[in-house]
Structures are given as C-alpha cells and as structure tokens.
Tab-separated table of C-alpha atoms and ligand atoms in Angstrom:
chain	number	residue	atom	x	y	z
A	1	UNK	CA	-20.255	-32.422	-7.237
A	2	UNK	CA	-16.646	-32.318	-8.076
A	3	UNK	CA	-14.462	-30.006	-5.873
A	4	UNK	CA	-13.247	-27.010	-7.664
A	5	UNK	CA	-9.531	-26.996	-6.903
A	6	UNK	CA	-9.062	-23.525	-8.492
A	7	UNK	CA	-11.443	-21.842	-6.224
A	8	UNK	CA	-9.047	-22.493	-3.382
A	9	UNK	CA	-6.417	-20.426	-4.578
A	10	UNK	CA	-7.558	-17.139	-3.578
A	11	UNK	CA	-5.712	-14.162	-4.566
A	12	UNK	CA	-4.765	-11.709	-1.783
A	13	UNK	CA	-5.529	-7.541	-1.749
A	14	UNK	CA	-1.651	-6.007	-0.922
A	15	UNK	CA	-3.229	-2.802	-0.057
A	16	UNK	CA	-6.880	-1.783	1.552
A	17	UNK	CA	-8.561	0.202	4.076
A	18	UNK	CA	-11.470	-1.617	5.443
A	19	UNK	CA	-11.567	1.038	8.047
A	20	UNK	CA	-12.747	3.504	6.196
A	21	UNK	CA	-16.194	1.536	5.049
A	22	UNK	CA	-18.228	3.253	7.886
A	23	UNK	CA	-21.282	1.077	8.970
A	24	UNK	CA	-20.754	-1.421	6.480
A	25	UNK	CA	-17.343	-2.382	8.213
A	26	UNK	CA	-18.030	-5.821	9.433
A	27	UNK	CA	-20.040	-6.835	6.393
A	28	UNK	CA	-17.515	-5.856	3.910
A	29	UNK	CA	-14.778	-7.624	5.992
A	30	UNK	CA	-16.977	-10.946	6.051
A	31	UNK	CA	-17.772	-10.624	2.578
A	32	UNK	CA	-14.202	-10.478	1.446
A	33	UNK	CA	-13.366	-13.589	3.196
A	34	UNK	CA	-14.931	-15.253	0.996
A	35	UNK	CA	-12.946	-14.349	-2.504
A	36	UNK	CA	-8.951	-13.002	-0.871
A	37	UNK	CA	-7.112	-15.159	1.112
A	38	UNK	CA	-5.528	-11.953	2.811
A	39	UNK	CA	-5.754	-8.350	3.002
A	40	UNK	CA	-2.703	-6.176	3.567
A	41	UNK	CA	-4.293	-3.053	5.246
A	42	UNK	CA	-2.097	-0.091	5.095
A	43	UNK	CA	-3.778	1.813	8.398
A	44	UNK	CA	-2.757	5.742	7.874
A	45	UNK	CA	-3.560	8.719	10.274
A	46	UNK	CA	-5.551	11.002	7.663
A	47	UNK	CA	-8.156	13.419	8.833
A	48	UNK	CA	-10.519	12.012	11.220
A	49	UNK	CA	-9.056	8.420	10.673
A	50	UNK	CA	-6.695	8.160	13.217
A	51	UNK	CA	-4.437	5.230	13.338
A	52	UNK	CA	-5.012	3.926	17.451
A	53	UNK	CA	-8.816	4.133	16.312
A	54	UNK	CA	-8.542	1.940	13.163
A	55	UNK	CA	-6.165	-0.032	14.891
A	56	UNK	CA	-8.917	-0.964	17.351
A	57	UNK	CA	-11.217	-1.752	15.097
A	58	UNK	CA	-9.474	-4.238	12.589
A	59	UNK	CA	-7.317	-6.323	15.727
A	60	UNK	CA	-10.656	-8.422	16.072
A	61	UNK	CA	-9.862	-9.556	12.035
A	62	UNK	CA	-6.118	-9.560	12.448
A	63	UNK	CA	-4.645	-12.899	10.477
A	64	UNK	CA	-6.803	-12.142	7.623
A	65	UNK	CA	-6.141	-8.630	7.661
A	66	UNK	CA	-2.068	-8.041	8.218
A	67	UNK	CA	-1.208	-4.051	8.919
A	68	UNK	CA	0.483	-1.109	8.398
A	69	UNK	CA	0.834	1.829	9.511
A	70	UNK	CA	1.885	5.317	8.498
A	71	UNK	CA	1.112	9.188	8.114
A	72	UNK	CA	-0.528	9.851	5.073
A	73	UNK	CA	0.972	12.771	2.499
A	74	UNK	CA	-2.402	14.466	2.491
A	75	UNK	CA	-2.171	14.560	6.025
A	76	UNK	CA	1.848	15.490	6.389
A	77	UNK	CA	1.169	18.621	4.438
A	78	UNK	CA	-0.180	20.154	7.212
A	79	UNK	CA	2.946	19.477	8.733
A	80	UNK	CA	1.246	18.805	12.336
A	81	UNK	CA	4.629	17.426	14.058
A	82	UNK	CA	2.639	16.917	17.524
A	83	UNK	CA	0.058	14.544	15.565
A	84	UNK	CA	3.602	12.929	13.596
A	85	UNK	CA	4.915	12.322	17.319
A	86	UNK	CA	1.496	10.493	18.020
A	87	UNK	CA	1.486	8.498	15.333
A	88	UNK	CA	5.092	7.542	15.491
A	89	UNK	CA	5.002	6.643	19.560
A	90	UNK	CA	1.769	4.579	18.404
A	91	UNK	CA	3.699	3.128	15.722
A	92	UNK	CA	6.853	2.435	18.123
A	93	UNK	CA	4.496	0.612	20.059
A	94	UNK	CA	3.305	-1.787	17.841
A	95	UNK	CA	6.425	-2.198	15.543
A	96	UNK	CA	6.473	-6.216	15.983
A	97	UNK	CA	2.487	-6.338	15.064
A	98	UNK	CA	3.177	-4.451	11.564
A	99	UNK	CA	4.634	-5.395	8.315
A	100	UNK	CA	5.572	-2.478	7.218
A	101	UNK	CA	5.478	1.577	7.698
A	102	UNK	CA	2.855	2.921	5.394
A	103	UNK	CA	1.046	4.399	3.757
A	104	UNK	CA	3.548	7.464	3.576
A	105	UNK	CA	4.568	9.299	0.704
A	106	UNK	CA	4.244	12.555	-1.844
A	107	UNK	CA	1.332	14.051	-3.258
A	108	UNK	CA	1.956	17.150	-5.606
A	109	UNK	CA	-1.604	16.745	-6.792
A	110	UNK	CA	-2.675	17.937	-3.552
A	111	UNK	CA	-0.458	19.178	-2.112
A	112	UNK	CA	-0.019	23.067	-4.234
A	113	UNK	CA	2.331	25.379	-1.870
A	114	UNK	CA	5.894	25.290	-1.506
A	115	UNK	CA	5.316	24.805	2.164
A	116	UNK	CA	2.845	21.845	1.888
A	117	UNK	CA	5.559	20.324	-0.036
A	118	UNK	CA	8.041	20.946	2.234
A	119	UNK	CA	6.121	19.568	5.195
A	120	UNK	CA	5.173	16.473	3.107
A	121	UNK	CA	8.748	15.956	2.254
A	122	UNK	CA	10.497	16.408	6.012
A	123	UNK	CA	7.293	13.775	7.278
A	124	UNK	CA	8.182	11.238	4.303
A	125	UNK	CA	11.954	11.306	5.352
A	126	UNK	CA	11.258	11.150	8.812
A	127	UNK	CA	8.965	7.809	8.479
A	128	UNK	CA	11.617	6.415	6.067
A	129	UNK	CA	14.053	6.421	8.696
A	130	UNK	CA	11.704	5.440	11.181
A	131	UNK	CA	10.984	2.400	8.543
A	132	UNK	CA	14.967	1.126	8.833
A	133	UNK	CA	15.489	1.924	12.253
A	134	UNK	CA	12.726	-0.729	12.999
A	135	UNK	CA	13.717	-2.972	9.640
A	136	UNK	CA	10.242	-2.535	7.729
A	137	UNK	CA	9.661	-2.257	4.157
A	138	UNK	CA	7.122	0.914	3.097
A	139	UNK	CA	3.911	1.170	1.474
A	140	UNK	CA	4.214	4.532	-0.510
A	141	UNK	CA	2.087	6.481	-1.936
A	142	UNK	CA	3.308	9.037	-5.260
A	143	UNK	CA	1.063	11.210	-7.091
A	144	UNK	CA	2.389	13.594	-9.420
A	145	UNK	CA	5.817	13.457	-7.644
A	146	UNK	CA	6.619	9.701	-8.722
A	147	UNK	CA	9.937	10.355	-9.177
A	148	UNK	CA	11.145	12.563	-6.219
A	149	UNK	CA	9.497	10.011	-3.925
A	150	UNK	CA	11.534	7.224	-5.843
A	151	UNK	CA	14.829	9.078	-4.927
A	152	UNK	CA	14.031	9.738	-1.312
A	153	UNK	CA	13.342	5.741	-0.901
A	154	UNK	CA	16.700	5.147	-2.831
A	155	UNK	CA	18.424	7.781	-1.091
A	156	UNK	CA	16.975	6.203	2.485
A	157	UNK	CA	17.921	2.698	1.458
A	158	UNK	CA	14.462	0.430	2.312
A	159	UNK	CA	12.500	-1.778	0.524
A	160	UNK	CA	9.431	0.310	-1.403
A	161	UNK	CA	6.214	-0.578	-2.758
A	162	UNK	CA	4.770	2.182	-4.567
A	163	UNK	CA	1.017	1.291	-4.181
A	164	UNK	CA	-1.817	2.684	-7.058
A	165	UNK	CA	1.459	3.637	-9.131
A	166	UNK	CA	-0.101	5.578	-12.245
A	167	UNK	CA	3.097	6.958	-13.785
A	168	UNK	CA	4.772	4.265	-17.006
A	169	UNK	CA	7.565	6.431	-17.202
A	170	UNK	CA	8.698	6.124	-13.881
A	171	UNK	CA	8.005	2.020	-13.540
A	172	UNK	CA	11.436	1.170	-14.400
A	173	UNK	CA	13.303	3.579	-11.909
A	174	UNK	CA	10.121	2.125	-9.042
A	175	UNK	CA	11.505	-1.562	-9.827
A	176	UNK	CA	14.686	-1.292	-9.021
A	177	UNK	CA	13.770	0.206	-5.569
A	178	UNK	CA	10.910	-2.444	-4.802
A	179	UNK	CA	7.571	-3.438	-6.041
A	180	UNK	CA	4.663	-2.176	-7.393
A	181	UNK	CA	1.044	-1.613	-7.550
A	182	UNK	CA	-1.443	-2.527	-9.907
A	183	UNK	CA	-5.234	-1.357	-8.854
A	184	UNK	CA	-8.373	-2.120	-9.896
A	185	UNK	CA	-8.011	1.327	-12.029
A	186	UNK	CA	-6.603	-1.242	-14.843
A	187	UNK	CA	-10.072	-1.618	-15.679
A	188	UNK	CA	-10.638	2.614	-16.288
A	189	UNK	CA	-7.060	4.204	-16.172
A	190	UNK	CA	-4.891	3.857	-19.398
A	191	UNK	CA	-1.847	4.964	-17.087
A	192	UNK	CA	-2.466	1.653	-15.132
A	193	UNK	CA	-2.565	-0.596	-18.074
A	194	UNK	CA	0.458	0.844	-19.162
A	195	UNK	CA	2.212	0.409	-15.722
A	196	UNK	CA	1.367	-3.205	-15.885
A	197	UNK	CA	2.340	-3.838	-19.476
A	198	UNK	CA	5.963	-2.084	-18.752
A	199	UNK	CA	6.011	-4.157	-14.994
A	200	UNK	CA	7.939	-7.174	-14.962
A	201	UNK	CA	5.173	-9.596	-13.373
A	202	UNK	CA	7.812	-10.482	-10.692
A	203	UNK	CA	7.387	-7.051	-9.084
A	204	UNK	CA	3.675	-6.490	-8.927
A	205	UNK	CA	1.512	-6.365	-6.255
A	206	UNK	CA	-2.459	-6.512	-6.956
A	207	UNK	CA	-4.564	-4.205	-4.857
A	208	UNK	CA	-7.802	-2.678	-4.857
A	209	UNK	CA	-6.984	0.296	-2.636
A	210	UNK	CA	-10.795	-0.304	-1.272
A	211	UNK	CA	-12.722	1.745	-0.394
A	212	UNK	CA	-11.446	3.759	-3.080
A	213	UNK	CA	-10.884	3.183	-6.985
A	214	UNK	CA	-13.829	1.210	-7.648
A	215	UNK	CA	-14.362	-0.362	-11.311
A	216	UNK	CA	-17.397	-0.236	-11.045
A	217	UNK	CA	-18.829	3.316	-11.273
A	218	UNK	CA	-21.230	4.386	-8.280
A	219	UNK	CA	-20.247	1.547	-5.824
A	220	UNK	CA	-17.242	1.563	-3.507
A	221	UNK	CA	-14.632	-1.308	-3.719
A	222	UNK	CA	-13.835	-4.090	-2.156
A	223	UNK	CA	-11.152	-6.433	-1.646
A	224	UNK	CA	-13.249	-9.150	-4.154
A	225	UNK	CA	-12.956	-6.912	-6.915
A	226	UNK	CA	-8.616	-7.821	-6.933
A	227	UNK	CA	-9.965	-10.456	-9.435
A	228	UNK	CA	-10.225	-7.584	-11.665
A	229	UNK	CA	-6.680	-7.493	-11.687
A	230	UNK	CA	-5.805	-10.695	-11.853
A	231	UNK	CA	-8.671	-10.947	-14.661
A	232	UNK	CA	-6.654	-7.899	-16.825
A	233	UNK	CA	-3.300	-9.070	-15.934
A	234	UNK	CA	-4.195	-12.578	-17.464
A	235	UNK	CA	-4.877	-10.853	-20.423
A	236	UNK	CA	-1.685	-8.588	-20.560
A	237	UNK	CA	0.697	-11.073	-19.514
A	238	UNK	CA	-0.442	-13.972	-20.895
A	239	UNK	CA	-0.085	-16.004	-17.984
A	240	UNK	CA	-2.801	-19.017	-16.746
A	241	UNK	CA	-4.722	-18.255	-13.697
A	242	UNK	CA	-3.274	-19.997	-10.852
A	243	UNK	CA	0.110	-19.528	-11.779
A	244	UNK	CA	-0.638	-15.626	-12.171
A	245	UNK	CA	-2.125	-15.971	-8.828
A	246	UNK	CA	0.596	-17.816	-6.999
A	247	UNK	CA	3.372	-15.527	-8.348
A	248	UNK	CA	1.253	-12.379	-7.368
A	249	UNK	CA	0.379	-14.051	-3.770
A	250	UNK	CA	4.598	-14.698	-3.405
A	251	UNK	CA	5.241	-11.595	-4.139
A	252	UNK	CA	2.954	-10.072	-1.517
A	253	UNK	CA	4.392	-12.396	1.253
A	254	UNK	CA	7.850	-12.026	-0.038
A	255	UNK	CA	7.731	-8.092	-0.196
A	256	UNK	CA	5.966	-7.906	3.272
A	257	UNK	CA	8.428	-10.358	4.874
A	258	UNK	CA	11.919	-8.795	3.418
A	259	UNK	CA	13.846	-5.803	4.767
A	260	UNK	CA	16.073	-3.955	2.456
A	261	UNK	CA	19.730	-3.732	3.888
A	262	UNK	CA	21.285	-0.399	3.242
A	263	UNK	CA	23.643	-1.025	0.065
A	264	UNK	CA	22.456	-4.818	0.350
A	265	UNK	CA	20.486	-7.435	-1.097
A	266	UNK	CA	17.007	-8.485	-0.153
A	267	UNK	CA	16.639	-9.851	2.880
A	268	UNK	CA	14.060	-11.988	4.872
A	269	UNK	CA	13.827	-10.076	8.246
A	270	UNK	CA	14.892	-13.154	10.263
A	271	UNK	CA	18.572	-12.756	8.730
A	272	UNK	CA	18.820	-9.153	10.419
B	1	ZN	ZN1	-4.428	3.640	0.032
C-alpha cells in the first residue's frame, strides 16, 4: 500500500481547552493525536477551572499540547483581585513553560453593568502588562467589544491574537495588531465566513476552541474537527491543501514564538 504523504501533514488547533472535557479527558487527548500535530491550549482561571488545577492535568501531554495561561473576561468581571493575584503569582511561576498570556480579554455580551465592565477592563490591562513585562504574545478573547479590546492591545504594545473573532468589520483594525482566529463556527456562523473572506491568509490562525463551538450540533468539539477549517478555508481562499496547511501551521509557530517590541517590528523572542 502506497504511503500517503499528505496524511503526514497534520494541521495544528491554535486554541483549545482539553481541560474542560470532564471524564472524557484522556480519550479526547489520545484521539486528537491522531489528526493535529499540536494543540495550543489557552489554560484560563474561569469558575471552577482554575488554572494550577488544569495545569496539573495537561503537564503529563505537554509537547503535544503547548500552554497558556490567563484570567478569563467572564471571570475578571467579578473583579476578584485576590483570585487575579493567584493567578498571576501562578503565572509568574511558570512564565518560561508558556507561550503566551491568555486567554484574557472583553466580553460586553456578558458582561451588562458598568462595573462588570470596568473590572473586566482594569484585569485585561493588568495581564497586558503582565504579557510585556515577561515578553509574551496574548490570546484574546472580544465579544461584542471587538474594537475597545483592539485599542487596549495597541495602546499596550504586544503581539495579539484575537481567538473565535466574529466581528468583519473590525478584521482589518485586528490585523494590524496580530493574528486572528478562524473557528470551526465557519461551518454555522456567517460572521466567521466573513472574517475569513476579509483575513489575509497570512494572519489566520485555525482553531476549534474545543470543547466549545462544535459543527456538529449535539456533540462537543474536538481538536480533529480543525479540518473543518482548513476544509472551508480551501474553499474561500482557493488555496491546495498542504500548502493551506503549512502556511496556517507557520503562522501558529511564528505567532507563538514572536514578541511584539513596543513601537517595533516582530520579533522572535530569542532577539530580546
Ligand atoms: Zn477559548
């Protein structure tokens, strides 16, 4: 039987949280072995989910599964600065095992009250410095507040990638500060398609934001279901597989390896 060459160029997921699959942790983790080559998890402290414990739980899968870690906005709006200190002296602590700080971000869907926003704002700003203080790149989350959380990146001067991004209007202004995201929702979300129509292909990163966004309705998702990215952005951008693949792979390593200097170009973190 001839040796499929193709099949050995497996895409990667930039942005996961296997952590949150419950029982069905280990087999979900083995199972995506088989179909990404990584998986970028972007460990957040949300709820019950707090980092240390998630942290402790992937290490055993670490070099398939590279990490983050960061405060999420639905989280920060409860503006709990004793659980921010946690997370940040946890973060501190592990700054050379991470690739970036994230996710963080802005959620005006959730968040509704002036203060909730306010909290969510003052914890964003405060893991964006944190973010260039240690030289990391962020994984940010925007819903509903694209644009503000565009500005705060600009206006703290690191290297973004605005993961899930929904918002077409706002993919222009999101490029020039970093990368970013195209999710599984291309295969339900018109926003999405949109997004990655008006997304040079350059500046995308495919994720499946597992176990969330699912395209397929009444099943959770899972870093194998990326190729339903790569499958639609084939399509869109009329590129051929592998070469879609590799450029969407380079762009993951690349945007996880460089560091933003403040007023600079991009940089690989070794040149800091
Ligand atoms: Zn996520």
């Amino acid at each position: 039987m001839a040796l499929n060459l193709k099949s050995l160029l497996k895409p990667v997921d930039s942005h996961a949280h296997f952590e949150l699959f419950g029982r069905k942790f280990e087999e979900e983790v083995e199972n995506a072995k088989s179909c990404v080559s990584l998986v970028f998890d972007s460990i957040t402290e949300y709820r019950k989910a707090h980092v240390w414990k998630s942290w402790e739980k992937l290490k055993p899968h670490f070099g398939f599964v590279v990490p983050t870690l960061g405060f999420h906005p639905n989280e920060a709006k409860r503006g709990n600065w004793e659980r921010v200190r946690k997370v940040e002296n946890f973060l501190l602590n592990h700054s050379s095992e991470i690739v970036a700080v994230g996710e963080i971000g802005l959620d005006y869907y959730h968040a509704r009250s002036e203060k909730e926003r306010e909290n969510q704002l003052e914890i964003f700003r405060h893991f964006l410095d944190l973010a260039l203080e240690i030289k990391k790149p962020v994984v940010v989350h925007a819903r509903e507040a694209e644009e503000k959380a565009i500005r705060e990146v600009e206006r703290a001067g690191v290297l973004a990638y605005f993961h899930a991004f929904a918002n077409p209007n706002c993919v222009k202004l999101a490029q020039q500060v970093g990368f970013v995201g195209v999710s599984t929702g291309i295969a339900f979300i018109p926003e999405v398609v949109e997004v990655a129509e008006k997304c040079d292909v350059e500046r995308i990163l495919a994720e499946t934001d597992s176990p969330y966004m699912s395209p397929f309705k009444g099943s959770l998702n899972n870093p194998c279901n990326v190729s339903v990215v790569v499958d639609n952005l084939e399509k869109l951008k009329g590129y051929g597989r592998e070469e879609l693949i590799e450029v969407l792979n380079s762009n993951a390593v690349n945007f996880f390896g460089l560091c933003k200097r403040l007023g600079g170009k991009f940089r690989l973190n070794s040149d800091l």
